[in-house]
PDB file of C-alpha atoms and ligand atoms in Angstrom:
ATOM      1  CA  MET U 718    -100.071  17.305 -22.404  1.00 98.00           C
ATOM      2  CA  ARG U 719    -100.805  14.599 -19.889  1.00 98.00           C
ATOM      3  CA  VAL U 720    -103.628  12.161 -20.588  1.00 98.00           C
ATOM      4  CA  ASP U 721    -104.872   9.548 -18.165  1.00 98.00           C
ATOM      5  CA  ILE U 722    -107.206   6.913 -19.562  1.00 98.00           C
ATOM      6  CA  LEU U 723    -109.362   5.006 -17.074  1.00 98.00           C
ATOM      7  CA  THR U 724    -110.446   1.741 -18.604  1.00 98.00           C
ATOM      8  CA  LEU U 725    -111.236  -1.908 -17.776  1.00 97.00           C
ATOM      9  CA  PHE U 726    -109.410  -2.958 -20.973  1.00 97.00           C
ATOM     10  CA  PRO U 727    -105.946  -1.391 -20.880  1.00 98.00           C
ATOM     11  CA  GLU U 728    -104.575  -3.655 -23.564  1.00 98.00           C
ATOM     12  CA  ILE U 729    -106.887  -2.158 -26.150  1.00 98.00           C
ATOM     13  CA  ILE U 730    -105.405   1.255 -25.437  1.00 98.00           C
ATOM     14  CA  HIS U 731    -101.763   0.067 -25.229  1.00 98.00           C
ATOM     15  CA  ALA U 732    -102.052  -1.633 -28.632  1.00 98.00           C
ATOM     16  CA  TYR U 733    -102.883   1.695 -30.294  1.00 98.00           C
ATOM     17  CA  LEU U 734    -100.206   3.666 -28.439  1.00 98.00           C
ATOM     18  CA  LYS U 735     -97.475   1.333 -29.677  1.00 98.00           C
ATOM     19  CA  GLU U 736     -97.791   2.290 -33.338  1.00 97.00           C
ATOM     20  CA  SER U 737     -97.247   5.081 -35.806  1.00 96.00           C
ATOM     21  CA  ILE U 738     -97.888   8.694 -34.862  1.00 97.00           C
ATOM     22  CA  MET U 739     -99.119   8.014 -31.341  1.00 98.00           C
ATOM     23  CA  LYS U 740     -95.862   6.186 -30.665  1.00 98.00           C
ATOM     24  CA  ARG U 741     -93.884   9.119 -32.077  1.00 97.00           C
ATOM     25  CA  ALA U 742     -95.891  11.703 -30.088  1.00 98.00           C
ATOM     26  CA  ILE U 743     -95.149   9.810 -26.905  1.00 98.00           C
ATOM     27  CA  GLY U 744     -91.494   9.319 -27.921  1.00 98.00           C
ATOM     28  CA  ILE U 745     -90.887  13.061 -28.369  1.00 98.00           C
ATOM     29  CA  GLY U 746     -92.715  13.916 -25.140  1.00 98.00           C
ATOM     30  CA  ALA U 747     -95.520  15.823 -26.858  1.00 98.00           C
ATOM     31  CA  ILE U 748     -97.910  13.722 -24.862  1.00 98.00           C
ATOM     32  CA  GLU U 749     -97.687  11.466 -21.845  1.00 98.00           C
ATOM     33  CA  VAL U 750    -100.355   8.790 -21.685  1.00 98.00           C
ATOM     34  CA  ASN U 751    -101.111   6.744 -18.570  1.00 98.00           C
ATOM     35  CA  VAL U 752    -103.479   3.850 -18.808  1.00 98.00           C
ATOM     36  CA  ILE U 753    -105.212   2.992 -15.583  1.00 98.00           C
ATOM     37  CA  ASN U 754    -107.300  -0.102 -14.965  1.00 98.00           C
ATOM     38  CA  PHE U 755    -109.823   1.190 -12.501  1.00 98.00           C
ATOM     39  CA  ARG U 756    -110.746  -2.316 -11.466  1.00 98.00           C
ATOM     40  CA  GLU U 757    -107.597  -2.101  -9.354  1.00 98.00           C
ATOM     41  CA  TYR U 758    -109.373   0.496  -7.213  1.00 98.00           C
ATOM     42  CA  THR U 759    -112.521  -1.416  -6.365  1.00 98.00           C
ATOM     43  CA  THR U 760    -113.114  -2.164  -2.727  1.00 98.00           C
ATOM     44  CA  ASN U 761    -115.451  -5.010  -3.644  1.00 98.00           C
ATOM     45  CA  LYS U 762    -113.905  -8.249  -2.418  1.00 97.00           C
ATOM     46  CA  HIS U 763    -114.811 -10.043  -5.636  1.00 98.00           C
ATOM     47  CA  GLY U 764    -113.193  -7.326  -7.750  1.00 97.00           C
ATOM     48  CA  ARG U 765    -116.512  -6.163  -9.122  1.00 97.00           C
ATOM     49  CA  VAL U 766    -116.856  -2.748 -10.728  1.00 97.00           C
ATOM     50  CA  ASP U 767    -120.507  -2.965 -11.761  1.00 96.00           C
ATOM     51  CA  ASP U 768    -123.887  -3.629 -10.185  1.00 96.00           C
ATOM     52  CA  TYR U 769    -127.628  -3.735 -10.902  1.00 96.00           C
ATOM     53  CA  PRO U 770    -129.499  -0.471 -11.320  1.00 95.00           C
ATOM     54  CA  TYR U 771    -131.734   0.795  -8.517  1.00 97.00           C
ATOM     55  CA  GLY U 772    -135.341   0.676  -9.669  1.00 96.00           C
ATOM     56  CA  GLY U 773    -134.670  -2.332 -11.809  1.00 95.00           C
ATOM     57  CA  GLY U 774    -134.021  -2.716 -15.500  1.00 92.00           C
ATOM     58  CA  PRO U 775    -131.677  -4.697 -17.697  1.00 91.00           C
ATOM     59  CA  GLY U 776    -127.928  -4.664 -17.561  1.00 91.00           C
ATOM     60  CA  LEU U 777    -125.254  -3.540 -15.139  1.00 94.00           C
ATOM     61  CA  LEU U 778    -123.909  -0.115 -14.356  1.00 96.00           C
ATOM     62  CA  LEU U 779    -120.360   0.911 -13.543  1.00 97.00           C
ATOM     63  CA  MET U 780    -120.237   1.800  -9.856  1.00 98.00           C
ATOM     64  CA  ILE U 781    -118.972   5.205  -8.709  1.00 98.00           C
ATOM     65  CA  GLN U 782    -116.530   3.956  -6.049  1.00 98.00           C
ATOM     66  CA  PRO U 783    -113.727   2.517  -8.226  1.00 98.00           C
ATOM     67  CA  ILE U 784    -113.868   5.505 -10.578  1.00 98.00           C
ATOM     68  CA  TYR U 785    -113.900   7.967  -7.668  1.00 98.00           C
ATOM     69  CA  ASP U 786    -110.835   6.359  -6.077  1.00 98.00           C
ATOM     70  CA  ALA U 787    -108.952   6.044  -9.377  1.00 98.00           C
ATOM     71  CA  LEU U 788    -109.549   9.770 -10.024  1.00 98.00           C
ATOM     72  CA  ASN U 789    -108.482  10.614  -6.443  1.00 98.00           C
ATOM     73  CA  ALA U 790    -105.132   8.983  -7.045  1.00 98.00           C
ATOM     74  CA  LEU U 791    -104.424  11.481  -9.888  1.00 98.00           C
ATOM     75  CA  PRO U 792    -103.302  15.093  -9.546  1.00 97.00           C
ATOM     76  CA  ASP U 793    -106.353  17.293  -9.817  1.00 94.00           C
ATOM     77  CA  LYS U 794    -104.780  20.668 -10.660  1.00 95.00           C
ATOM     78  CA  ASN U 795    -105.923  21.961 -14.050  1.00 96.00           C
ATOM     79  CA  ARG U 796    -107.359  18.703 -15.170  1.00 98.00           C
ATOM     80  CA  LYS U 797    -110.392  18.119 -17.347  1.00 98.00           C
ATOM     81  CA  VAL U 798    -112.323  14.914 -16.807  1.00 98.00           C
ATOM     82  CA  ILE U 799    -114.118  13.480 -19.815  1.00 98.00           C
ATOM     83  CA  LEU U 800    -116.536  10.558 -19.894  1.00 98.00           C
ATOM     84  CA  THR U 801    -117.122   8.771 -23.188  1.00 98.00           C
ATOM     85  CA  SER U 802    -120.843   8.356 -23.719  1.00 96.00           C
ATOM     86  CA  PRO U 803    -123.306   8.250 -26.597  1.00 95.00           C
ATOM     87  CA  ALA U 804    -125.178  10.954 -24.636  1.00 94.00           C
ATOM     88  CA  GLY U 805    -122.250  13.362 -24.772  1.00 96.00           C
ATOM     89  CA  THR U 806    -121.331  16.476 -26.778  1.00 97.00           C
ATOM     90  CA  PRO U 807    -120.723  15.416 -30.391  1.00 98.00           C
ATOM     91  CA  PHE U 808    -116.969  15.207 -30.990  1.00 98.00           C
ATOM     92  CA  THR U 809    -115.824  17.416 -33.848  1.00 96.00           C
ATOM     93  CA  GLN U 810    -112.564  18.975 -35.069  1.00 94.00           C
ATOM     94  CA  LYS U 811    -113.584  22.103 -33.128  1.00 94.00           C
ATOM     95  CA  VAL U 812    -113.818  20.095 -29.899  1.00 97.00           C
ATOM     96  CA  ALA U 813    -110.378  18.544 -30.650  1.00 97.00           C
ATOM     97  CA  GLN U 814    -108.975  22.050 -31.147  1.00 96.00           C
ATOM     98  CA  ARG U 815    -110.372  23.158 -27.824  1.00 97.00           C
ATOM     99  CA  LEU U 816    -109.053  20.077 -25.937  1.00 98.00           C
ATOM    100  CA  LYS U 817    -105.552  20.366 -27.343  1.00 98.00           C
ATOM    101  CA  ASP U 818    -104.980  23.417 -25.090  1.00 98.00           C
ATOM    102  CA  GLU U 819    -105.682  21.471 -21.917  1.00 98.00           C
ATOM    103  CA  GLU U 820    -102.761  20.632 -19.640  1.00 98.00           C
ATOM    104  CA  HIS U 821    -104.206  17.363 -18.362  1.00 98.00           C
ATOM    105  CA  LEU U 822    -107.050  15.304 -19.741  1.00 98.00           C
ATOM    106  CA  VAL U 823    -108.570  12.317 -17.936  1.00 98.00           C
ATOM    107  CA  ILE U 824    -110.748  10.124 -20.179  1.00 98.00           C
ATOM    108  CA  ILE U 825    -113.012   7.639 -18.444  1.00 98.00           C
ATOM    109  CA  CYS U 826    -114.129   4.845 -20.749  1.00 98.00           C
ATOM    110  CA  GLY U 827    -117.746   4.026 -20.060  1.00 93.00           C
ATOM    111  CA  HIS U 828    -118.829   0.420 -20.308  1.00 84.00           C
ATOM    112  CA  TYR U 829    -121.639  -2.055 -20.005  1.00 68.00           C
ATOM    113  CA  GLU U 830    -125.131  -0.551 -20.037  1.00 80.00           C
ATOM    114  CA  GLY U 831    -123.990   2.660 -18.488  1.00 92.00           C
ATOM    115  CA  VAL U 832    -122.460   4.411 -15.549  1.00 97.00           C
ATOM    116  CA  ASP U 833    -123.939   5.465 -12.192  1.00 97.00           C
ATOM    117  CA  HIS U 834    -125.211   8.953 -12.940  1.00 97.00           C
ATOM    118  CA  ARG U 835    -123.360  10.414  -9.939  1.00 98.00           C
ATOM    119  CA  VAL U 836    -120.134   9.876 -11.917  1.00 98.00           C
ATOM    120  CA  THR U 837    -121.435  12.192 -14.639  1.00 97.00           C
ATOM    121  CA  GLU U 838    -122.934  14.638 -12.161  1.00 98.00           C
ATOM    122  CA  TYR U 839    -120.132  14.979  -9.669  1.00 98.00           C
ATOM    123  CA  LEU U 840    -116.877  13.695 -11.154  1.00 98.00           C
ATOM    124  CA  VAL U 841    -116.967  14.538 -14.859  1.00 98.00           C
ATOM    125  CA  ASP U 842    -116.508  17.913 -16.569  1.00 98.00           C
ATOM    126  CA  GLU U 843    -117.731  16.888 -20.012  1.00 98.00           C
ATOM    127  CA  GLU U 844    -119.355  13.872 -21.678  1.00 98.00           C
ATOM    128  CA  ILE U 845    -118.258  13.290 -25.254  1.00 98.00           C
ATOM    129  CA  SER U 846    -119.858  11.148 -27.927  1.00 97.00           C
ATOM    130  CA  ILE U 847    -117.996  10.195 -31.107  1.00 98.00           C
ATOM    131  CA  GLY U 848    -121.180   9.654 -33.098  1.00 97.00           C
ATOM    132  CA  ASP U 849    -124.795   8.615 -33.160  1.00 96.00           C
ATOM    133  CA  TYR U 850    -124.293   4.925 -32.657  1.00 96.00           C
ATOM    134  CA  VAL U 851    -123.700   2.790 -29.628  1.00 94.00           C
ATOM    135  CA  LEU U 852    -120.393   1.064 -29.035  1.00 96.00           C
ATOM    136  CA  THR U 853    -119.842  -1.806 -26.607  1.00 94.00           C
ATOM    137  CA  GLY U 854    -117.395   0.322 -24.645  1.00 95.00           C
ATOM    138  CA  GLY U 855    -115.701   3.668 -24.515  1.00 98.00           C
ATOM    139  CA  GLU U 856    -112.189   2.552 -25.495  1.00 98.00           C
ATOM    140  CA  LEU U 857    -112.573   3.269 -29.198  1.00 98.00           C
ATOM    141  CA  ALA U 858    -114.119   6.658 -28.350  1.00 98.00           C
ATOM    142  CA  ALA U 859    -111.213   7.478 -26.021  1.00 98.00           C
ATOM    143  CA  LEU U 860    -108.738   6.553 -28.732  1.00 98.00           C
ATOM    144  CA  VAL U 861    -110.565   8.620 -31.314  1.00 98.00           C
ATOM    145  CA  ILE U 862    -110.445  11.639 -28.994  1.00 98.00           C
ATOM    146  CA  LEU U 863    -106.812  11.010 -28.078  1.00 98.00           C
ATOM    147  CA  ASP U 864    -105.740  10.589 -31.698  1.00 98.00           C
ATOM    148  CA  ALA U 865    -107.511  13.695 -32.998  1.00 97.00           C
ATOM    149  CA  VAL U 866    -106.113  15.831 -30.161  1.00 98.00           C
ATOM    150  CA  THR U 867    -102.581  14.418 -30.338  1.00 98.00           C
ATOM    151  CA  ARG U 868    -102.069  15.266 -34.014  1.00 96.00           C
ATOM    152  CA  LEU U 869    -102.804  18.906 -33.205  1.00 96.00           C
ATOM    153  CA  LEU U 870    -100.029  19.175 -30.618  1.00 97.00           C
ATOM    154  CA  PRO U 871     -96.829  21.035 -31.575  1.00 96.00           C
ATOM    155  CA  ASN U 872     -94.173  18.954 -33.394  1.00 95.00           C
ATOM    156  CA  VAL U 873     -96.251  15.772 -33.659  1.00 96.00           C
ATOM    157  CA  LEU U 874     -96.809  16.048 -37.402  1.00 95.00           C
ATOM    158  CA  ASN U 875     -94.089  17.147 -39.770  1.00 90.00           C
ATOM    159  CA  LYS U 876     -94.764  19.829 -42.391  1.00 81.00           C
ATOM    160  CA  GLU U 877     -95.924  17.370 -45.030  1.00 79.00           C
ATOM    161  CA  GLU U 878     -98.381  15.753 -42.636  1.00 78.00           C
ATOM    162  CA  SER U 879     -99.512  19.096 -41.360  1.00 70.00           C
ATOM    163  CA  HIS U 880    -103.113  19.574 -40.420  1.00 54.00           C
ATOM    164  CA  GLN U 881    -103.281  23.134 -41.807  1.00 55.00           C
ATOM    165  CA  THR U 882    -104.472  21.822 -45.173  1.00 52.00           C
ATOM    166  CA  ASP U 883    -106.746  19.078 -43.871  1.00 64.00           C
ATOM    167  CA  SER U 884    -110.451  18.803 -44.363  1.00 60.00           C
ATOM    168  CA  PHE U 885    -112.227  20.540 -41.508  1.00 62.00           C
ATOM    169  CA  SER U 886    -109.259  22.781 -40.633  1.00 67.00           C
ATOM    170  CA  MET U 887    -109.966  24.361 -43.985  1.00 65.00           C
ATOM    171  CA  ARG U 888    -113.666  23.717 -43.446  1.00 87.00           C
ATOM    172  CA  LEU U 889    -113.928  22.033 -46.869  1.00 93.00           C
ATOM    173  CA  LEU U 890    -113.408  18.351 -47.616  1.00 95.00           C
ATOM    174  CA  GLU U 891    -110.005  17.537 -49.072  1.00 93.00           C
ATOM    175  CA  TYR U 892    -109.473  17.627 -52.825  1.00 95.00           C
ATOM    176  CA  PRO U 893    -108.754  14.233 -54.450  1.00 95.00           C
ATOM    177  CA  GLN U 894    -105.077  13.245 -54.548  1.00 96.00           C
ATOM    178  CA  TYR U 895    -103.167  10.779 -56.690  1.00 97.00           C
ATOM    179  CA  THR U 896     -99.751   9.169 -56.642  1.00 97.00           C
ATOM    180  CA  ARG U 897     -97.805   6.968 -59.073  1.00 96.00           C
ATOM    181  CA  PRO U 898     -98.451   5.409 -61.538  1.00 98.00           C
ATOM    182  CA  ARG U 899    -100.083   7.924 -63.910  1.00 98.00           C
ATOM    183  CA  ASP U 900    -102.097   5.198 -65.512  1.00 98.00           C
ATOM    184  CA  PHE U 901    -103.113   2.108 -63.567  1.00 98.00           C
ATOM    185  CA  LYS U 902    -104.932  -0.372 -65.770  1.00 98.00           C
ATOM    186  CA  GLY U 903    -106.571   2.473 -67.681  1.00 98.00           C
ATOM    187  CA  MET U 904    -107.506   4.452 -64.523  1.00 98.00           C
ATOM    188  CA  LYS U 905    -105.774   7.754 -65.174  1.00 98.00           C
ATOM    189  CA  VAL U 906    -104.546  10.675 -63.079  1.00 98.00           C
ATOM    190  CA  PRO U 907    -106.204  13.957 -64.221  1.00 98.00           C
ATOM    191  CA  ASP U 908    -104.016  15.685 -66.822  1.00 98.00           C
ATOM    192  CA  VAL U 909    -103.965  19.025 -65.010  1.00 98.00           C
ATOM    193  CA  LEU U 910    -101.964  17.508 -62.131  1.00 98.00           C
ATOM    194  CA  LEU U 911     -99.228  16.469 -64.586  1.00 97.00           C
ATOM    195  CA  SER U 912     -99.184  19.898 -66.294  1.00 97.00           C
ATOM    196  CA  GLY U 913     -96.669  21.562 -64.001  1.00 97.00           C
ATOM    197  CA  ASP U 914     -98.871  24.697 -64.031  1.00 98.00           C
ATOM    198  CA  HIS U 915     -99.122  25.553 -60.337  1.00 98.00           C
ATOM    199  CA  GLY U 916    -101.844  28.132 -60.793  1.00 98.00           C
ATOM    200  CA  LYS U 917    -104.011  25.667 -62.713  1.00 98.00           C
ATOM    201  CA  ILE U 918    -103.365  22.960 -60.173  1.00 98.00           C
ATOM    202  CA  ALA U 919    -104.332  25.198 -57.271  1.00 97.00           C
ATOM    203  CA  ARG U 920    -107.539  26.187 -59.043  1.00 98.00           C
ATOM    204  CA  TYR U 921    -108.372  22.563 -59.849  1.00 98.00           C
ATOM    205  CA  ARG U 922    -107.787  21.499 -56.248  1.00 97.00           C
ATOM    206  CA  LYS U 923    -109.946  24.275 -54.837  1.00 97.00           C
ATOM    207  CA  LYS U 924    -112.686  23.510 -57.303  1.00 98.00           C
ATOM    208  CA  GLU U 925    -112.647  19.767 -56.557  1.00 98.00           C
ATOM    209  CA  ALA U 926    -112.618  20.442 -52.823  1.00 96.00           C
ATOM    210  CA  LEU U 927    -115.717  22.598 -53.332  1.00 97.00           C
ATOM    211  CA  ARG U 928    -117.291  19.897 -55.521  1.00 98.00           C
ATOM    212  CA  ARG U 929    -116.741  17.173 -52.968  1.00 97.00           C
ATOM    213  CA  THR U 930    -118.044  19.350 -50.162  1.00 97.00           C
ATOM    214  CA  TYR U 931    -121.054  20.437 -52.215  1.00 98.00           C
ATOM    215  CA  LEU U 932    -121.912  16.839 -53.097  1.00 98.00           C
ATOM    216  CA  LYS U 933    -121.139  15.100 -49.831  1.00 97.00           C
ATOM    217  CA  ARG U 934    -121.331  17.663 -47.041  1.00 96.00           C
ATOM    218  CA  PRO U 935    -123.337  20.695 -48.244  1.00 97.00           C
ATOM    219  CA  ASP U 936    -123.930  21.615 -44.594  1.00 95.00           C
ATOM    220  CA  LEU U 937    -120.272  22.644 -44.346  1.00 93.00           C
ATOM    221  CA  LEU U 938    -120.810  25.333 -47.046  1.00 96.00           C
ATOM    222  CA  GLU U 939    -123.527  27.064 -45.047  1.00 95.00           C
ATOM    223  CA  ASN U 940    -121.106  29.077 -42.918  1.00 91.00           C
ATOM    224  CA  TYR U 941    -118.106  28.927 -45.187  1.00 94.00           C
ATOM    225  CA  PRO U 942    -116.347  32.294 -45.670  1.00 94.00           C
ATOM    226  CA  PHE U 943    -116.207  32.234 -49.514  1.00 96.00           C
ATOM    227  CA  THR U 944    -113.763  34.422 -51.413  1.00 96.00           C
ATOM    228  CA  GLU U 945    -115.048  35.744 -54.728  1.00 97.00           C
ATOM    229  CA  GLU U 946    -112.943  33.189 -56.613  1.00 97.00           C
ATOM    230  CA  GLU U 947    -114.370  30.352 -54.552  1.00 97.00           C
ATOM    231  CA  LEU U 948    -117.914  31.515 -55.151  1.00 97.00           C
ATOM    232  CA  ALA U 949    -117.266  31.590 -58.875  1.00 98.00           C
ATOM    233  CA  LEU U 950    -115.771  28.063 -58.736  1.00 98.00           C
ATOM    234  CA  LEU U 951    -118.767  26.830 -56.741  1.00 98.00           C
ATOM    235  CA  GLN U 952    -121.109  28.276 -59.381  1.00 98.00           C
ATOM    236  CA  GLU U 953    -119.183  26.301 -62.032  1.00 98.00           C
ATOM    237  CA  VAL U 954    -119.470  23.142 -59.911  1.00 98.00           C
ATOM    238  CA  ILE U 955    -123.197  23.626 -59.411  1.00 98.00           C
ATOM    239  CA  LYS U 956    -123.706  24.115 -63.143  1.00 98.00           C
ATOM    240  CA  GLU U 957    -121.625  21.038 -64.005  1.00 97.00           C
ATOM    241  CA  GLU U 958    -123.355  18.880 -61.450  1.00 97.00           C
ATOM    242  CA  SER U 959    -126.832  19.899 -62.515  1.00 96.00           C
ATOM    243  CA  LYS U 960    -125.879  19.111 -66.111  1.00 89.00           C
ATOM    244  CA  ASP U 961    -124.679  15.650 -65.043  1.00 78.00           C
ATOM    245  CA  GLU U 962    -128.045  14.978 -63.445  1.00 74.00           C
ATOM    246  CA  LYS U 963    -129.998  15.618 -66.620  1.00 64.00           C
TER     247      LYS U 963
HETATM  248  N1  ADE C 984    -119.792   4.600 -25.707  1.00 67.07           N
HETATM  249  C1  ADE C 984    -120.691   3.887 -26.386  1.00 67.07           C
HETATM  250  N2  ADE C 984    -121.033   4.486 -27.524  1.00 67.07           N
HETATM  251  C2  ADE C 984    -120.307   5.654 -27.566  1.00 67.07           C
HETATM  252  C3  ADE C 984    -120.260   6.716 -28.506  1.00 67.07           C
HETATM  253  N3  ADE C 984    -120.986   6.760 -29.618  1.00 67.07           N
HETATM  254  N4  ADE C 984    -119.427   7.722 -28.212  1.00 67.07           N
HETATM  255  C4  ADE C 984    -118.683   7.742 -27.083  1.00 67.07           C
HETATM  256  N5  ADE C 984    -118.726   6.770 -26.190  1.00 67.07           N
HETATM  257  C5  ADE C 984    -119.534   5.724 -26.411  1.00 67.07           C
END
């Protein structure tokens, strides 16, 4: 996959690409990322990329011209242009799954108070929001999208890191996990995980995944395709949790 990121702060993006799994994904050619400072495309003689809004109001808006010209310099076959914006489609694992099949993503990082609406209307295929809060700029949002999509690409994660068992791929939150030592200052690992009984461990994990989801994200259970065993485990969880409340 090719990803072009249009930003006024390329260093923020480069810093993230240099480390860990993003670095590996680029190294093996699973993804090619180009970071483009669209200030370089402005025709304004002072290098400006923003201006006051027509009709008045506070703040500055990104102008269409530098973004238009930066996009024009990129190949346009089979590309999908995304604008990061708090007004966009909420970004979820499902959206990441859909984007991973794209050949070429262009992510425009919004900034300042906003962007001339003609960018959204004429140049962008989809606006994406990473949550109901307002960031100072779109760089973090672009990195969130890039990271979530990259880890879904073939060969980026090894088997142990695999996303098949993750929260949200399974549509339940992850079960709690523990590593050495067994006892840290009296904080103990649950006995069942040390039992060596794989059936028991699997049942424990499923039940605890259901418990966490029930307690923290009950909305995820609304459309969950329960097996009979899972339904029985959930009934146990509900009973246990209602007992704890009393
Ligand atoms: N830019 C500012 N806030 C944002 C958000 N929540 N999501 C995406 N882009 C943004």
